[in-house]
GROMACS .gro file of C-alpha atoms in nm:
model
  250
    1ASP     CA    1   7.974  10.988   9.528
    2SER     CA    2   7.769  10.657   9.608
    3ARG     CA    3   7.441  10.828   9.557
    4GLN     CA    4   7.340  10.598   9.259
    5LEU     CA    5   7.392  10.219   9.197
    6ALA     CA    6   7.451  10.123   8.829
    7CYS     CA    7   7.310   9.789   8.697
    8ASN     CA    8   7.226   9.608   8.388
    9THR     CA    9   6.854   9.574   8.321
   10ARG     CA   10   6.907   9.204   8.231
   11PRO     CA   11   7.200   8.944   8.177
   12LEU     CA   12   7.445   9.066   7.933
   13ALA     CA   13   7.276   9.364   7.868
   14VAL     CA   14   7.412   9.717   7.717
   15VAL     CA   15   7.149   9.937   7.876
   16ARG     CA   16   7.236  10.050   8.231
   17ARG     CA   17   6.984  10.144   8.493
   18LEU     CA   18   7.112  10.393   8.748
   19VAL     CA   19   6.902  10.350   9.089
   20PRO     CA   20   6.921  10.625   9.362
   21MET     CA   21   7.048  10.461   9.674
   22ASP     CA   22   6.761  10.616   9.879
   23GLY     CA   23   6.503  10.418   9.665
   24GLY     CA   24   6.400  10.669   9.425
   25VAL     CA   25   6.305  10.655   9.036
   26PRO     CA   26   6.551  10.452   8.830
   27ARG     CA   27   6.702  10.622   8.527
   28THR     CA   28   6.768  10.399   8.195
   29VAL     CA   29   7.063  10.503   7.992
   30ASP     CA   30   7.206  10.344   7.672
   31ILE     CA   31   7.579  10.387   7.640
   32PRO     CA   32   7.679  10.368   7.236
   33GLY     CA   33   7.964  10.167   7.167
   34ALA     CA   34   7.987   9.976   7.483
   35VAL     CA   35   8.030   9.599   7.459
   36VAL     CA   36   7.748   9.370   7.543
   37GLY     CA   37   7.771   9.298   7.937
   38GLY     CA   38   8.015   9.581   8.015
   39ARG     CA   39   7.959   9.771   8.320
   40ILE     CA   40   8.218  10.036   8.481
   41TRP     CA   41   8.160  10.372   8.660
   42GLY     CA   42   8.394  10.649   8.589
   43ARG     CA   43   8.603  10.900   8.720
   44SER     CA   44   8.348  11.133   8.833
   45ASP     CA   45   7.985  11.171   8.922
   46ASP     CA   46   7.857  11.178   8.560
   47GLU     CA   47   8.097  10.960   8.369
   48PHE     CA   48   8.103  10.598   8.256
   49ILE     CA   49   8.425  10.427   8.151
   50PHE     CA   50   8.373  10.141   7.901
   51LEU     CA   51   8.552   9.918   7.691
   52ASP     CA   52   8.467   9.866   7.320
   53ASP     CA   53   8.475   9.538   7.113
   54ASP     CA   54   8.850   9.584   7.069
   55GLY     CA   55   8.906   9.619   7.412
   56ARG     CA   56   8.989   9.996   7.423
   57PRO     CA   57   8.881  10.219   7.700
   58TRP     CA   58   8.656  10.517   7.644
   59ALA     CA   59   8.474  10.788   7.844
   60TRP     CA   60   8.118  10.846   7.815
   61SER     CA   61   7.957  11.163   7.975
   62LEU     CA   62   7.606  11.088   8.163
   63ALA     CA   63   7.548  11.483   8.102
   64THR     CA   64   7.624  11.536   7.732
   65GLY     CA   65   7.622  11.180   7.597
   66ASP     CA   66   7.966  11.237   7.407
   67SER     CA   67   8.235  10.955   7.425
   68THR     CA   68   8.608  11.017   7.429
   69ARG     CA   69   8.862  10.747   7.383
   70LEU     CA   70   9.122  10.725   7.660
   71THR     CA   71   9.432  10.523   7.507
   72GLN     CA   72   9.470  10.375   7.147
   73ASN     CA   73   9.585  10.027   7.256
   74PRO     CA   74   9.368   9.751   7.397
   75VAL     CA   75   9.366   9.646   7.746
   76SER     CA   76   9.190   9.338   7.783
   77GLU     CA   77   9.075   9.034   7.567
   78ARG     CA   78   8.763   9.027   7.795
   79PRO     CA   79   8.675   9.363   7.874
   80TRP     CA   80   8.315   9.315   7.958
   81TRP     CA   81   8.430   9.127   8.278
   82THR     CA   82   8.737   9.251   8.416
   83ALA     CA   83   8.795   9.624   8.423
   84GLN     CA   84   8.751   9.850   8.698
   85THR     CA   85   8.847  10.208   8.767
   86SER     CA   86   9.026  10.322   9.051
   87PRO     CA   87   8.864  10.536   9.307
   88ASP     CA   88   9.096  10.835   9.223
   89GLY     CA   89   9.048  10.794   8.853
   90ARG     CA   90   9.408  10.756   8.767
   91TRP     CA   91   9.368  10.346   8.678
   92VAL     CA   92   9.179  10.091   8.538
   93ALA     CA   93   9.239   9.739   8.678
   94TYR     CA   94   9.186   9.435   8.448
   95VAL     CA   95   9.282   9.106   8.432
   96LYS     CA   96   9.463   8.890   8.114
   97PRO     CA   97   9.708   8.614   8.049
   98ASP     CA   98  10.097   8.695   8.093
   99GLU     CA   99  10.351   8.545   7.867
  100ALA     CA  100  10.319   8.216   8.048
  101GLY     CA  101   9.954   8.219   7.982
  102ASP     CA  102   9.851   8.254   8.341
  103GLU     CA  103   9.562   8.498   8.406
  104GLN     CA  104   9.719   8.784   8.614
  105LEU     CA  105   9.615   9.153   8.717
  106PHE     CA  106   9.725   9.449   8.543
  107LEU     CA  107   9.687   9.833   8.567
  108LEU     CA  108   9.623  10.075   8.282
  109SER     CA  109   9.738  10.431   8.362
  110LEU     CA  110   9.453  10.670   8.241
  111GLY     CA  111   9.751  10.948   8.228
  112SER     CA  112  10.020  10.775   8.032
  113GLY     CA  113   9.803  10.487   7.854
  114ARG     CA  114  10.073  10.238   7.959
  115SER     CA  115  10.007   9.932   8.167
  116ARG     CA  116  10.207   9.738   8.427
  117GLN     CA  117  10.175   9.381   8.586
  118VAL     CA  118  10.051   9.361   8.940
  119THR     CA  119  10.046   8.995   9.023
  120ALA     CA  120  10.283   8.702   8.930
  121SER     CA  121  10.139   8.406   9.112
  122ARG     CA  122  10.082   8.097   8.985
  123PHE     CA  123   9.688   8.086   8.988
  124THR     CA  124   9.404   8.193   8.804
  125ILE     CA  125   9.247   8.539   8.869
  126ARG     CA  126   8.873   8.529   8.817
  127PRO     CA  127   8.746   8.885   8.692
  128THR     CA  128   8.592   9.019   9.012
  129LEU     CA  129   8.784   9.316   9.112
  130ASN     CA  130   8.746   9.577   9.375
  131TRP     CA  131   8.967   9.880   9.503
  132SER     CA  132   9.002   9.987   9.825
  133PRO     CA  133   8.858  10.354   9.881
  134ASP     CA  134   9.218  10.497   9.883
  135SER     CA  135   9.302  10.315   9.559
  136ARG     CA  136   9.617  10.169   9.733
  137THR     CA  137   9.456   9.795   9.746
  138LEU     CA  138   9.290   9.548   9.509
  139ALA     CA  139   9.086   9.231   9.615
  140PHE     CA  140   9.013   8.961   9.379
  141THR     CA  141   8.904   8.632   9.341
  142GLY     CA  142   9.178   8.368   9.294
  143VAL     CA  143   9.167   7.998   9.194
  144ALA     CA  144   9.478   7.860   9.328
  145LEU     CA  145   9.632   7.509   9.187
  146ASP     CA  146   9.463   7.286   9.386
  147GLY     CA  147   9.116   7.450   9.262
  148THR     CA  148   9.013   7.609   9.575
  149VAL     CA  149   8.863   7.969   9.497
  150ASP     CA  150   8.915   8.242   9.761
  151VAL     CA  151   8.932   8.646   9.814
  152TRP     CA  152   9.285   8.745   9.810
  153THR     CA  153   9.413   9.095   9.820
  154VAL     CA  154   9.723   9.274   9.676
  155PRO     CA  155   9.900   9.620   9.676
  156ALA     CA  156   9.822   9.817   9.374
  157ASN     CA  157  10.205   9.919   9.333
  158GLY     CA  158  10.287   9.536   9.354
  159GLY     CA  159  10.393   9.297   9.644
  160ILE     CA  160  10.284   8.994   9.837
  161GLU     CA  161   9.922   8.839   9.753
  162ALA     CA  162   9.714   8.756  10.072
  163ARG     CA  163   9.457   8.514  10.094
  164LEU     CA  164   9.194   8.592  10.304
  165THR     CA  165   8.912   8.317  10.302
  166HIS     CA  166   8.968   7.950  10.394
  167GLY     CA  167   8.615   7.829  10.420
  168ARG     CA  168   8.445   7.556  10.225
  169GLY     CA  169   8.296   7.630   9.907
  170GLU     CA  170   8.402   7.909   9.664
  171SER     CA  171   8.449   8.261   9.790
  172TYR     CA  172   8.429   8.539   9.538
  173SER     CA  173   8.306   8.902   9.471
  174PRO     CA  174   8.499   9.089   9.735
  175GLN     CA  175   8.364   9.449   9.804
  176PHE     CA  176   8.574   9.695  10.029
  177SER     CA  177   8.355   9.897  10.268
  178PRO     CA  178   8.369  10.273  10.229
  179ASP     CA  179   8.602  10.298  10.528
  180ALA     CA  180   8.818  10.020  10.394
  181SER     CA  181   8.786   9.807  10.758
  182GLN     CA  182   8.571   9.536  10.614
  183ILE     CA  183   8.515   9.349  10.304
  184ALA     CA  184   8.197   9.186  10.191
  185PHE     CA  185   8.194   8.861  10.001
  186VAL     CA  186   8.017   8.589   9.868
  187ARG     CA  187   8.051   8.193   9.974
  188ALA     CA  188   7.892   7.929   9.757
  189ASP     CA  189   7.850   7.570   9.816
  190SER     CA  190   7.624   7.293   9.767
  191SER     CA  191   7.358   7.481   9.997
  192GLY     CA  192   7.353   7.808   9.834
  193HIS     CA  193   7.508   8.139   9.793
  194ARG     CA  194   7.567   8.329  10.130
  195ILE     CA  195   7.676   8.685  10.158
  196TYR     CA  196   7.951   8.731  10.460
  197VAL     CA  197   8.142   9.030  10.584
  198MET     CA  198   8.485   8.998  10.747
  199GLY     CA  199   8.756   9.253  10.833
  200ALA     CA  200   8.999   9.384  10.562
  201ASP     CA  201   9.279   9.124  10.686
  202GLY     CA  202   9.033   8.811  10.645
  203SER     CA  203   8.950   8.836  11.032
  204ASP     CA  204   8.615   8.747  11.189
  205PRO     CA  205   8.405   8.655  10.898
  206ARG     CA  206   8.019   8.654  10.973
  207PHE     CA  207   7.713   8.551  10.762
  208LEU     CA  208   7.499   8.835  10.673
  209VAL     CA  209   7.208   8.701  10.417
  210PHE     CA  210   7.151   8.475  10.117
  211GLY     CA  211   7.208   8.648   9.796
  212ASP     CA  212   7.479   8.738   9.547
  213SER     CA  213   7.641   9.080   9.426
  214PRO     CA  214   7.697   9.272   9.745
  215ARG     CA  215   7.757   9.655   9.742
  216TRP     CA  216   7.793   9.893  10.005
  217SER     CA  217   7.604  10.193  10.070
  218ALA     CA  218   7.790  10.514  10.099
  219ASP     CA  219   7.775  10.533  10.471
  220GLY     CA  220   7.884  10.190  10.506
  221GLU     CA  221   7.539  10.115  10.692
  222SER     CA  222   7.387   9.905  10.443
  223ILE     CA  223   7.483   9.640  10.187
  224LEU     CA  224   7.276   9.604   9.852
  225TYR     CA  225   7.267   9.256   9.710
  226SER     CA  226   7.078   9.073   9.451
  227PRO     CA  227   6.879   8.747   9.567
  228ARG     CA  228   6.947   8.437   9.355
  229GLY     CA  229   6.649   8.225   9.171
  230GLY     CA  230   6.289   8.294   9.191
  231LEU     CA  231   6.079   8.567   9.071
  232SER     CA  232   6.291   8.829   9.285
  233ARG     CA  233   6.625   8.743   9.096
  234ASN     CA  234   6.609   9.092   8.905
  235SER     CA  235   6.550   9.307   9.233
  236ILE     CA  236   6.758   9.465   9.432
  237TYR     CA  237   6.753   9.437   9.811
  238ARG     CA  238   6.898   9.659  10.080
  239MET     CA  239   7.029   9.489  10.435
  240PRO     CA  240   7.169   9.659  10.736
  241SER     CA  241   7.587   9.583  10.733
  242GLY     CA  242   7.547   9.484  11.095
  243GLY     CA  243   7.260   9.268  11.039
  244GLY     CA  244   6.883   9.278  11.045
  245GLU     CA  245   6.574   9.247  10.797
  246PRO     CA  246   6.606   9.318  10.429
  247SER     CA  247   6.412   9.558  10.241
  248LEU     CA  248   6.329   9.580   9.878
  249LEU     CA  249   6.527   9.858   9.702
  250PHE     CA  250   6.345   9.793   9.350
   0.00000   0.00000   0.00000
């Protein structure tokens, strides 16, 4: 319901901190069996889905502390970076090599436990995935054969990948707005890491703020982000999505 933000308390930590989006008191939780660095929200307001050391998905209840295995088969060789649950709770998207050795996007059905391949392009997919709110589209970071790093989208049921960014430096970490009309992303070059907002079709990119790891508020009015470097690197700030002055969340 976008009322809380889940984050790690330190790099590659297992312990999560749940931060109220209104800036209230954070809550710390520890998920038994979760792989180091794993972070994935679940199908309801009080559930995490995580992958264990063998890449098998589990559901962990925030209310009861109980864990339930979702499938017997592993879904990823690098689970702590890749898995993302769809908003409708039906799918887990993840990245793994195909038979040719190319990193591709796959979907695991949480109903049947079966996986299917979504992409088949000859580029490397970095494990920074994001679902559109209607669970029909996936945004991801792709590295082309010439080494360029850009934001792409692809229909979840398969289809043609669309390259959305073409600027200098590396573009990554795409995040759909709640109404799916915009995508926030990070562009990194020699001058630093900047957060931009563009149309969901890649149109009209505009600079917002220096930072990393953007996340939208539920109403789409704000973007939460993490600064890079300095004493504030472990803090989270809130920035109006239309531009303005940032404020410290915690």
